C-alpha positions in Angstrom: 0.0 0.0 0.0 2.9 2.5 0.9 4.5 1.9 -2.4 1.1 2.3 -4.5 0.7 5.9 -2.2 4.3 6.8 -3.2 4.0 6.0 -6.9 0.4 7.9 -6.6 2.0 11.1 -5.2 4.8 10.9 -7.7 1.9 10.9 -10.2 0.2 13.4 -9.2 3.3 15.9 -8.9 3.9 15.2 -12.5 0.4 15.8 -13.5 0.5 19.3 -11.7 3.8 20.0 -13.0 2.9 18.9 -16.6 -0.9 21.1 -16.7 1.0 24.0 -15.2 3.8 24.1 -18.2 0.8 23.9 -20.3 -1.0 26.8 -18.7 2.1 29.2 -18.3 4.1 28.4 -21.1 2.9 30.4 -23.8 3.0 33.2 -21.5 6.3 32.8 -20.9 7.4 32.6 -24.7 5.5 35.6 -24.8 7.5 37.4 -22.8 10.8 35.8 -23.9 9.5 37.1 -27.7 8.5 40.8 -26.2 12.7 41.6 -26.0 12.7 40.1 -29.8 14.2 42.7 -31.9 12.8 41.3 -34.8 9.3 41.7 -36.4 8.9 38.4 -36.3 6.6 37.2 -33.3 9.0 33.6 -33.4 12.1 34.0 -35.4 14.5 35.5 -32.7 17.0 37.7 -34.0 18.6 39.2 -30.6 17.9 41.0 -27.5 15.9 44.9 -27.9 13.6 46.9 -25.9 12.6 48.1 -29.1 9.2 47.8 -29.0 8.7 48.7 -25.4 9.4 52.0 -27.0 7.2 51.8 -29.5 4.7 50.3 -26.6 5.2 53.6 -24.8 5.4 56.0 -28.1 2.4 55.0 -29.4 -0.5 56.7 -27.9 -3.5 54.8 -28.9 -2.5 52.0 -27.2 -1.8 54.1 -24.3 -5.3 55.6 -24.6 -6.9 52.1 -25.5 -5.0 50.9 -21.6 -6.4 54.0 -20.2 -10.1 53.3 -21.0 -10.2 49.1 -20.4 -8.7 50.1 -16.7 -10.8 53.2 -16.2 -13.8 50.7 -17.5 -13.0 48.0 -15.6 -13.3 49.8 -12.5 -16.6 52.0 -12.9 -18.1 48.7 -14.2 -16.8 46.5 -11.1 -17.8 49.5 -8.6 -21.8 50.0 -10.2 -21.9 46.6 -11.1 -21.0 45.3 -7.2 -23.1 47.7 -5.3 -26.2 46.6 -8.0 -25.5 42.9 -7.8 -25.0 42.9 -4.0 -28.3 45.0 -3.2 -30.1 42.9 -5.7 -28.8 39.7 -4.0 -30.1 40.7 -0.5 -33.2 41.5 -1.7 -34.1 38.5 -3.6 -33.2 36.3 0.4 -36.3 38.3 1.2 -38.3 38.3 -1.2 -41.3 35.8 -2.6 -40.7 32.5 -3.9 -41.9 33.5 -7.2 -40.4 36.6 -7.3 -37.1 35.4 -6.5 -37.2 32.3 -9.0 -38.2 34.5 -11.7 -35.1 37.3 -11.0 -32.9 34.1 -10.8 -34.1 32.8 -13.9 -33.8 36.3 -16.1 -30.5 36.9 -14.4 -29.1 33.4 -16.1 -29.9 34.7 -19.6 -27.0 37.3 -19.9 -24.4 34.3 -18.5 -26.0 31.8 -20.6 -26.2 34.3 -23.9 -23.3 33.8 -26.5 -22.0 37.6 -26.4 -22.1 38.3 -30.1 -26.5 37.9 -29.1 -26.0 40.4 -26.1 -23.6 42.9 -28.4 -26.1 42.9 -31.4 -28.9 44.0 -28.7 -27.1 46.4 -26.8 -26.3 47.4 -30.0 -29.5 48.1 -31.4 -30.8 49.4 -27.8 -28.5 52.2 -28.3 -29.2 53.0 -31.9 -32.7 52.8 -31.5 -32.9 55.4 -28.3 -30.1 57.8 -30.4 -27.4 57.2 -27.8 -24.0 58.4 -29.1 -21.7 55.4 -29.0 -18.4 55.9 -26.7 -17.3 55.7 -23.3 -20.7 55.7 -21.6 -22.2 53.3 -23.8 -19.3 50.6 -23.0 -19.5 51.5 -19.6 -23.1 50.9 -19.6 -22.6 47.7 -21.5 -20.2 46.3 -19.3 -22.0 47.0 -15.9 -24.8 45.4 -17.8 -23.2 42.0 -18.0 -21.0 42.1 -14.5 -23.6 42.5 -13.1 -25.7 39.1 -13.6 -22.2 37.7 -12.6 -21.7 39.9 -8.7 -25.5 37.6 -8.4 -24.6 34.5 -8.7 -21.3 35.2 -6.9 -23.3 36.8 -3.8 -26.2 35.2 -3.4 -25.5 32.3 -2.3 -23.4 33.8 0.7 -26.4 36.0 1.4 -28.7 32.1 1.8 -26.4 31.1 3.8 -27.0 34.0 6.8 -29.4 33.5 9.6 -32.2 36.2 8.7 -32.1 36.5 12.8 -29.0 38.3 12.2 -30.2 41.5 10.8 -33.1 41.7 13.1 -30.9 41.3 16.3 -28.7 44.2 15.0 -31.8 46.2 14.6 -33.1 44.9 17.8 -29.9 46.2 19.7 -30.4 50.2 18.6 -28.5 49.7 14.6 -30.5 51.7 11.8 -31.5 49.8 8.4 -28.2 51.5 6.5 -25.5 50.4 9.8 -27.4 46.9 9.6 -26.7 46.8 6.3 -23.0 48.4 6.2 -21.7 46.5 9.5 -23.1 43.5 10.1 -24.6 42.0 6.9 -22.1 43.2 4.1 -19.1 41.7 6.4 -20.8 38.7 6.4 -20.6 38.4 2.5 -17.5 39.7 2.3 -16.3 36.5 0.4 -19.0 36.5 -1.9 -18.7 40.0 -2.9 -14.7 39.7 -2.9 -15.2 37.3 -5.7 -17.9 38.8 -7.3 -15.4 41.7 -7.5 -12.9 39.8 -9.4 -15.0 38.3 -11.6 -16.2 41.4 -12.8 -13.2 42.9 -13.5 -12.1 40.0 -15.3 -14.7 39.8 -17.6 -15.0 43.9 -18.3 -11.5 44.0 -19.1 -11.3 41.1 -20.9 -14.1 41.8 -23.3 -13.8 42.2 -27.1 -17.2 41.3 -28.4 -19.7 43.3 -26.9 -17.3 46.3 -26.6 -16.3 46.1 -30.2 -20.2 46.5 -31.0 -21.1 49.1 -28.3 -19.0 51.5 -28.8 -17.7 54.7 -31.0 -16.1 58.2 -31.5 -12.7 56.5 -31.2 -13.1 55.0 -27.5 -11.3 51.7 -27.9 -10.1 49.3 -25.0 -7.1 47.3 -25.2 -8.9 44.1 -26.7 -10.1 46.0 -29.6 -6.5 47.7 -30.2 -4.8 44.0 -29.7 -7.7 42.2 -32.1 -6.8 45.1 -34.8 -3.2 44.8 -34.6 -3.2 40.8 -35.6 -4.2 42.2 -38.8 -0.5 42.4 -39.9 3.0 41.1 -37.4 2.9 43.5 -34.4 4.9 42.3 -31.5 4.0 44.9 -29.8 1.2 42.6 -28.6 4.1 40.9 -26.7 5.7 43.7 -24.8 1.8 44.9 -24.0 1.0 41.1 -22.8 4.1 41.2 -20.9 3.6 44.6 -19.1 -0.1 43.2 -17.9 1.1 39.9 -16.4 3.7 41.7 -14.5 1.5 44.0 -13.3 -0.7 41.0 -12.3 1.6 38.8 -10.8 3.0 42.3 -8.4 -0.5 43.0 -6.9 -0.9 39.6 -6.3 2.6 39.2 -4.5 2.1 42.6 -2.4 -2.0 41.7 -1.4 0.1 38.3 -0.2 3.1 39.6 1.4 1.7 43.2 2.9 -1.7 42.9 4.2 -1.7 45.1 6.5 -1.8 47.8 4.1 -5.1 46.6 3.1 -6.7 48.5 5.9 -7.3 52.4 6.4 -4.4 53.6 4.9 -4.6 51.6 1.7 -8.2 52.7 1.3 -7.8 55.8 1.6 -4.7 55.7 -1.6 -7.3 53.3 -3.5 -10.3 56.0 -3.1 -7.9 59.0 -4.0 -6.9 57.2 -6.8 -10.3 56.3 -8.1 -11.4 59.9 -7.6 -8.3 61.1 -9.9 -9.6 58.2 -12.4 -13.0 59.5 -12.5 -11.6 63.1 -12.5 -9.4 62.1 -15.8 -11.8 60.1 -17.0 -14.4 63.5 -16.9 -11.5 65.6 -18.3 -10.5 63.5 -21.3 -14.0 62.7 -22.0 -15.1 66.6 -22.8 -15.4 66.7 -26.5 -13.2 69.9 -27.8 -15.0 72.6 -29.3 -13.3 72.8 -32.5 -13.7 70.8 -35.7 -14.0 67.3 -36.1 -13.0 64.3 -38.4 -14.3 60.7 -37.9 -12.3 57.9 -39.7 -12.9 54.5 -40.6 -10.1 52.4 -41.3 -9.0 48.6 -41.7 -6.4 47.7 -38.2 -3.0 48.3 -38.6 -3.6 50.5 -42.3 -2.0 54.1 -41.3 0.8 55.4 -39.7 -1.0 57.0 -36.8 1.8 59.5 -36.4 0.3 61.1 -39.7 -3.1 61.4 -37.7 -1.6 64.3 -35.3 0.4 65.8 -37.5 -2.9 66.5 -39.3 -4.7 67.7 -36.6 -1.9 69.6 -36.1 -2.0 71.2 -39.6 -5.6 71.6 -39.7 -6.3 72.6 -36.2 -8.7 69.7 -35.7 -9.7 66.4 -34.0 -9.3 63.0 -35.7 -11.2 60.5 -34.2 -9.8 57.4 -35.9 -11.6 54.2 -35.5 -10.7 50.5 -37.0 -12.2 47.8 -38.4 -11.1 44.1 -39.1 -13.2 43.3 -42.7 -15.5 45.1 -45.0 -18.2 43.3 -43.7 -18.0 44.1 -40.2 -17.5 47.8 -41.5 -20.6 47.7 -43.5 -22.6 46.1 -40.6 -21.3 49.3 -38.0 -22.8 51.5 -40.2 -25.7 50.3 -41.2 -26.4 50.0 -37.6 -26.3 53.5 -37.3 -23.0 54.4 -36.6 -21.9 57.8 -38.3 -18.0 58.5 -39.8 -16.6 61.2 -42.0 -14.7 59.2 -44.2 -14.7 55.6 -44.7 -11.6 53.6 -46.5 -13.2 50.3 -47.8 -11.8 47.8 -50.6 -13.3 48.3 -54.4 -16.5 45.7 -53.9 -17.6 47.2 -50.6 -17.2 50.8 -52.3 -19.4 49.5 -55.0 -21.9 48.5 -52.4 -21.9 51.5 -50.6 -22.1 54.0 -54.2 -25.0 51.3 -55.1 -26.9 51.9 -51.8 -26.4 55.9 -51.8 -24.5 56.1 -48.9 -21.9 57.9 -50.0 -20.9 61.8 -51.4 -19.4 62.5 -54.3 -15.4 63.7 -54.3 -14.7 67.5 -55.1 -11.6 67.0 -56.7 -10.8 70.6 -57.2 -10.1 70.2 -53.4 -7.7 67.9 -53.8 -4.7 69.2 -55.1 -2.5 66.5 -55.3 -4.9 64.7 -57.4 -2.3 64.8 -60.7 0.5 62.5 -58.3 -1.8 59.5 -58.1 -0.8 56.5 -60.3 -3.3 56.4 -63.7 -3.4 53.2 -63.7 -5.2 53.3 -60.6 -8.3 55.3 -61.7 -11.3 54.7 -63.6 -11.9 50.7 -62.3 -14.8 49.2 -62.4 -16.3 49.8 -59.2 -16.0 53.3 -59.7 -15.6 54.2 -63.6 -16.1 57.9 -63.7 -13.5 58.6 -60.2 -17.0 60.0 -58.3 -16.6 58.4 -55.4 -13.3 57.3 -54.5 -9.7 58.6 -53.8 -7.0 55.8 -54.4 -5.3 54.7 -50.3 -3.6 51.7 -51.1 -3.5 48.9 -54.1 -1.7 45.3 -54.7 -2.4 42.1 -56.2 -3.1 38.4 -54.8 -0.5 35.8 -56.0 1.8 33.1 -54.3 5.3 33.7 -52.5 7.4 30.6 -52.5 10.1 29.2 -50.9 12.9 29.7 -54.2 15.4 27.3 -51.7 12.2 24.3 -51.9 9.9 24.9 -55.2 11.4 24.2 -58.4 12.0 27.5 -60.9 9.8 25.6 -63.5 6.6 24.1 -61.1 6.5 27.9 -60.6 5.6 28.3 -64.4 2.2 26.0 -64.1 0.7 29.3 -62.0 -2.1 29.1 -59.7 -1.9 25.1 -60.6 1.5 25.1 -58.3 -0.8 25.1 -55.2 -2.3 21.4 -56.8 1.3 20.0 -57.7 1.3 16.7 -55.3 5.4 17.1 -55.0 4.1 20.1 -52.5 2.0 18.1 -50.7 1.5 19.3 -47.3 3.7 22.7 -48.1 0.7 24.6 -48.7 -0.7 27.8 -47.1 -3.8 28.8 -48.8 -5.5 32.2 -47.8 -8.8 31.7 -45.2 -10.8 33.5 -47.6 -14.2 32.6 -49.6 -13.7 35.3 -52.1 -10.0 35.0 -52.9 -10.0 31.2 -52.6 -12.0 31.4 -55.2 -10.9 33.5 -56.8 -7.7 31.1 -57.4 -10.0 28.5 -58.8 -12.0 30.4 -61.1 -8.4 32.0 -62.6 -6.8 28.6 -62.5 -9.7 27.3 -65.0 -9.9 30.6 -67.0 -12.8 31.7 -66.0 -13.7 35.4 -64.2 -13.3 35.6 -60.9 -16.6 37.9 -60.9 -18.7 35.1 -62.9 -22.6 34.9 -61.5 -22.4 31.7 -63.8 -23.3 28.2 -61.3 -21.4 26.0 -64.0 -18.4 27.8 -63.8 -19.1 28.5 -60.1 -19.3 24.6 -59.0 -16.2 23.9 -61.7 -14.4 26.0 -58.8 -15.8 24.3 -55.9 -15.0 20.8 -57.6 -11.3 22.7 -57.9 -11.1 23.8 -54.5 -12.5 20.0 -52.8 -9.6 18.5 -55.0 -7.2 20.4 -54.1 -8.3 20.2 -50.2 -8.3 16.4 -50.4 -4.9 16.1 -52.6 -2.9 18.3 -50.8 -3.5 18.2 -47.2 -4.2 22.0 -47.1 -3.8 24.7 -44.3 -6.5 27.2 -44.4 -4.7 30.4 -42.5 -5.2 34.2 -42.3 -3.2 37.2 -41.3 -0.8 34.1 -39.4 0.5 32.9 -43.2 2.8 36.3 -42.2 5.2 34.9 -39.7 4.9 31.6 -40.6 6.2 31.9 -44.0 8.8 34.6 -42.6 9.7 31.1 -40.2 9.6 29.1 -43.4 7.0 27.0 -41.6 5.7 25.8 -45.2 7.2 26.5 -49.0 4.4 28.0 -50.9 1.2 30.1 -49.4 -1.5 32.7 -51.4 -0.9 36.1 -50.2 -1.5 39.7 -50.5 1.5 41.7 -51.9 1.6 43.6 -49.4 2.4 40.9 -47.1 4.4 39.1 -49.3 6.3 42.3 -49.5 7.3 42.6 -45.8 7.8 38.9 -45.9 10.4 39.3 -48.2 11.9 41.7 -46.7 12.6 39.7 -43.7 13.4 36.1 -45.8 15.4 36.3 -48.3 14.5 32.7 -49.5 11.0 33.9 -50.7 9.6 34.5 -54.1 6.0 36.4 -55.2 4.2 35.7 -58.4 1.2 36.9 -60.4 -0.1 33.6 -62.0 -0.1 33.8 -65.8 -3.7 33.0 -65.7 -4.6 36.6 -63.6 -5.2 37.4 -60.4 -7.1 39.8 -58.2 -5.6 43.5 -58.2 -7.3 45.2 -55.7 -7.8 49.3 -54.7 -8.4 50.4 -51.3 -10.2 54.3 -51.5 -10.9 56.9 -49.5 -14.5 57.8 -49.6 -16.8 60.4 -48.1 -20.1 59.9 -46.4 -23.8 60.9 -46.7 -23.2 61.9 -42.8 -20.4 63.6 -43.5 -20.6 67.4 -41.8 -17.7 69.0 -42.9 -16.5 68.6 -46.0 -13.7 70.4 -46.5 -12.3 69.0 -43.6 -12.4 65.7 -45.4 -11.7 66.8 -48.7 -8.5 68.4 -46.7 -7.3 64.5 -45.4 -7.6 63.2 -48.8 -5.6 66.0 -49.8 -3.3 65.1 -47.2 -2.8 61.3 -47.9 -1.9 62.0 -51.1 1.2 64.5 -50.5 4.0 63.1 -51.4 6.0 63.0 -48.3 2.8 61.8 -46.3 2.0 58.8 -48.5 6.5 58.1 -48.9 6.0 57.0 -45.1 2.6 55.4 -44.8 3.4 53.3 -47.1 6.7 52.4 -46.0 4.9 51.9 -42.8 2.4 49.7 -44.2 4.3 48.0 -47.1 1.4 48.3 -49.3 1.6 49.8 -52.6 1.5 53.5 -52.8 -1.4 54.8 -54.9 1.5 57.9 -56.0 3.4 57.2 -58.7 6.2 59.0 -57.6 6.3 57.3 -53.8 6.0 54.3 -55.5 9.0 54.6 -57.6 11.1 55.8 -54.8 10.3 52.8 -52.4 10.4 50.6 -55.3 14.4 51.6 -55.5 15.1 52.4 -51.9 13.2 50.3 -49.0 11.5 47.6 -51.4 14.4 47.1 -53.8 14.3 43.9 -55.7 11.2 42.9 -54.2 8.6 42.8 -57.5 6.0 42.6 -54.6 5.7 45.9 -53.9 4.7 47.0 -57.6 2.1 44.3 -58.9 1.3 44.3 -62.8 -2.4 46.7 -62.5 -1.8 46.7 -66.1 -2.1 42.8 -66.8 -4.8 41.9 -69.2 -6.1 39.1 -67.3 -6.0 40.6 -64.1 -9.5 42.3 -63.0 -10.9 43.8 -59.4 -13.5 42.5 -57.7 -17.5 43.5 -58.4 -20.2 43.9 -56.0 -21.9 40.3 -55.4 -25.9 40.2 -55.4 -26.9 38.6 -52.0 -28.1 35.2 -54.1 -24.8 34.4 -55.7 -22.7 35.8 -52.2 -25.1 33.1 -50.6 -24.1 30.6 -53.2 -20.2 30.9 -52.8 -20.6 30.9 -49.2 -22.1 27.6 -48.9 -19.9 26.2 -50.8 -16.7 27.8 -48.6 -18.5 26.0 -45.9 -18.6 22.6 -47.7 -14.9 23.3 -48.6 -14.1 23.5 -45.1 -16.4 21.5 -43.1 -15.0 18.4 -45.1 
């Protein structure tokens, strides 16, 4: 028996030891990879606190820590007192009553949080309430709350009602009832009610993401944006948080006396200077105002204040993470200056009359952009849309594992069985199939079902031949890792890939590809126009544009910036200048909702099999 309790305790050491590697070791390669000095988030190149700087320089995320704390707490503090009352007064309240509450406060926990984000959502567009700080704040206290109930109550079942009445019995008034004998009693409950509260407001992504507006942004929302493109900045951020963590947890251990008068009177002074910042900063100025959509991770945000500078104004710059989700914000009623959607979703929006013609004798720097850029289909007579960014789709190789002459077959590389297993292909319904339709000749903007299911029998054979990896905005460091050989990318990526891999290789299949344009565009709720017209102006000076897109490494829409970085940052890398010329080559077209229904089921066939 003494050796089987032995061997059981050995066990059982090794089964804690091995679940708590699991648990903490990504956080510790995080940190490791936060002193990377390298873009890459797992190719180390050497020690830096490079982007600890660029943590500390760059103020959105400063701003975006600012609010989740300042958040976190108003929401834990309403959200407590709320819960706590609420609990007490369901112990003495009617059975039926009581169930009921119970049973309406388990819908919130129980909801997925994409259903509570869409109706707080709508709740807020449908009463006119401008989205921003209040409306997350209100957001959040509306789902800590449900939690601070289930964590009190059942403390509060567990008292002996005799309790309160002997306190009132011995002289105590309802409030010193209340406030000395029965909160102290719950202590625990509320303690952990606390916590969880906290943890969940500011942790949240979804329902903030949907609730809010005017540029207030919480740390989730900046970190969700920044995976749209290599930011290990992400790391140093992550880093900074746990450390903070794990030193509050260490001091509440090691010091608790200071948890008594003299530590609550610092943590009350400091929550009145948090509510007196949070007051300050959130006074709108007086002066002129520019709201702007963009994709995450898309602008040099140093160019934002040096045009508010210049125009004596306030940007309030906002982000979004796809077209879609853009589209949905705004048809939801949320109001922006200018927007800067890809070609089909500026289609959509000329097509539904949500937008304002461009004054182009207002922008001045309308002769620099690149002619080959103008006129497209989405937009053939230039009424809408100012040229941001453009590229191509194609496929960046490994030149040290593919063959120079399997590169030749085009998009039919990515079905070459020698590969097998190599293959990155992009998490996309659109370009996916976009590769198949150009693979078989056809146009990737075809509402034709024989040619559409053609492509879908394409993509299922190249699924089930292949042994595929589906991946999105990841494909970035992995093939900068050289993870796989050959992946579908955007050249913009493939760009910054190469520029960091010398071993890679972009192409623009024979057959044609997608060459896409990014545009700035104005809005129907737009206020001030010359103020936009001014930006446009702006992001297309020639200085302006040289570093946002050096910044970005998307192609410049000036043909001069273009040029430049094409000999100086992005020399020999044919990525940063696709063919917009090529004959085969064509941008994408608004879909009618019948035929975007039709390639969407079959994505999901592709996938689910």
């Amino acid at each position: 028996m003494g050796k089987v309790s032995k061997r059981s305790k050995v066990f059982y050491i090794l089964y804690i030891v091995v679940l708590f590697i699991f648990f903490y070791l990504p956080i510790v390669v995080t940190m490791i990879y936060s002193f990377n000095d390298s873009k890459s988030l797992t190719n180390w190149t050497g020690f830096s606190f490079r982007w600890y700087g660029q943590l500390i320089n760059d103020g959105s995320i400063m701003k975006a820590v600012f609010v989740s704390v300042s958040i976190a707490v108003f929401a834990t503090i309403i959200s407590t007192v709320l819960g706590t009352l609420t609990a007490i007064g369901l112990s003495r309240s009617r059975r039926f009553v009581r169930e009921t509450v119970l049973n309406i406060n388990n819908i919130p926990i129980m909801n997925p949080d994409i259903v509570t984000a869409i109706g707080l959502m709508l709740l807020f567009s449908s009463v006119a309430m401008p989205r921003g700080y209040l409306t997350m704040l209100l957001a959040h206290v509306a789902f800590c709350t449900p939690f601070v109930i289930t964590s009190v109550y059942p403390k509060v079942r567990s008292l002996d009602p005799a309790i309160a009445d002997a306190a009132l019995d011995l002289g105590a008034t309802p409030y010193e009832a209340l406030l000395k004998v029965i909160i102290p009693m719950l202590k625990d409950g509320i303690y952990a009610g606390v916590l969880l509260a906290f943890t969940m407001s500011f942790d949240d992504f979804v329902i903030s993401y949907f609730v809010t507006g005017n540029g207030v942004q919480n740390i989730s929302i900046v970190v969700y944006n920044m995976t749209k493109r290599t930011n290990p900045t992400i790391n140093a951020l992550s880093t900074i948080v746990i450390l903070v963590i794990a030193i509050l947890l260490i001091v509440s251990k090691l010091i608790p006396a200071m948890m008594k008068e003299t530590m609550r009177k610092i943590m009350i002074g400091a929550l009145f200077i948090l509510i007196g910042v949070s007051i300050f900063t959130g006074i709108r100025s007086g002066g002129r105002t520019l709201r702007v959509y963009n994709a995450g991770e898309y602008i040099d945000t140093e160019l934002l204040q040096e045009f508010e500078k210049a125009a004596d104004c306030k940007v309030i710059y906002e982000t979004f993470d796809s077209n879609e989700s853009m589209y949905t914000k705004i048809k939801s009623g949320a109001e922006y200056d200018i927007l800067i959607p890809s070609d089909y979703m500026i289609e959509r929006l000329i097509k539904e009359e949500m937008l304002q013609p461009v004054n182009w004798s207002k922008i001045k720097n309308a002769d620099k952009l690149n002619p080959s850029l103008m006129h497209n289909a989405f937009d053939p007579d230039d009424e809408y849309a100012v040229p941001y960014f453009a590229g191509s789709v194609g496929i960046l190789y490994d030149k040290t594992v593919v063959d120079p002459e399997d590169v030749k077959a085009g998009w039919e590389l990515l079905r070459n069985t020698k590969y097998k297993g190599n293959v990155y292909m992009y998490d996309s319904e659109r370009d996916s199939f976009m590769v198949a339709l150009k693979a078989l000749g056809y146009s990737m903007n075809t509402d034709k079902k024989e040619e559409i299911d053609a492509a879908y029998k394409w993509l299922t054979e190249q699924r089930d031949t292949m042994d595929i990896v589906y991946a999105g905005d990841d494909v970035i460091d992995n093939m900068i890792s050289g993870n796989k050989a050959i992946a579908v990318v955007y050249s913009g990526d493939a760009a910054y890939i190469m520029s960091e891999n010398e071993n890679m290789e972009y192409i623009e299949p024979y057959q044609g590809t997608n060459i896409w344009v990014d545009g700035m565009v104005i809005t129907k709720s737009c206020n001030d126009l010359d103020l936009a017209h001014a930006f446009m102006n702006y992001m297309c000076d020639y200085d302006v544009a040289y570093r946002n897109s050096s910044y970005v490494g998307y192609t410049s829409p000036i043909t001069e910036v273009q040029l430049q970085l094409k000999e100086d940052e992005y020399a020999e890398i044919g990525a940063y200048s696709p063919d917009f010329e090529g004959e085969k080559n064509e941008v994408f077209r608004y879909q009618e909702p019948a035929i975007k229904e039709l390639f969407a089921d079959l994505w999901t066939k592709v996938k689910a099999q």
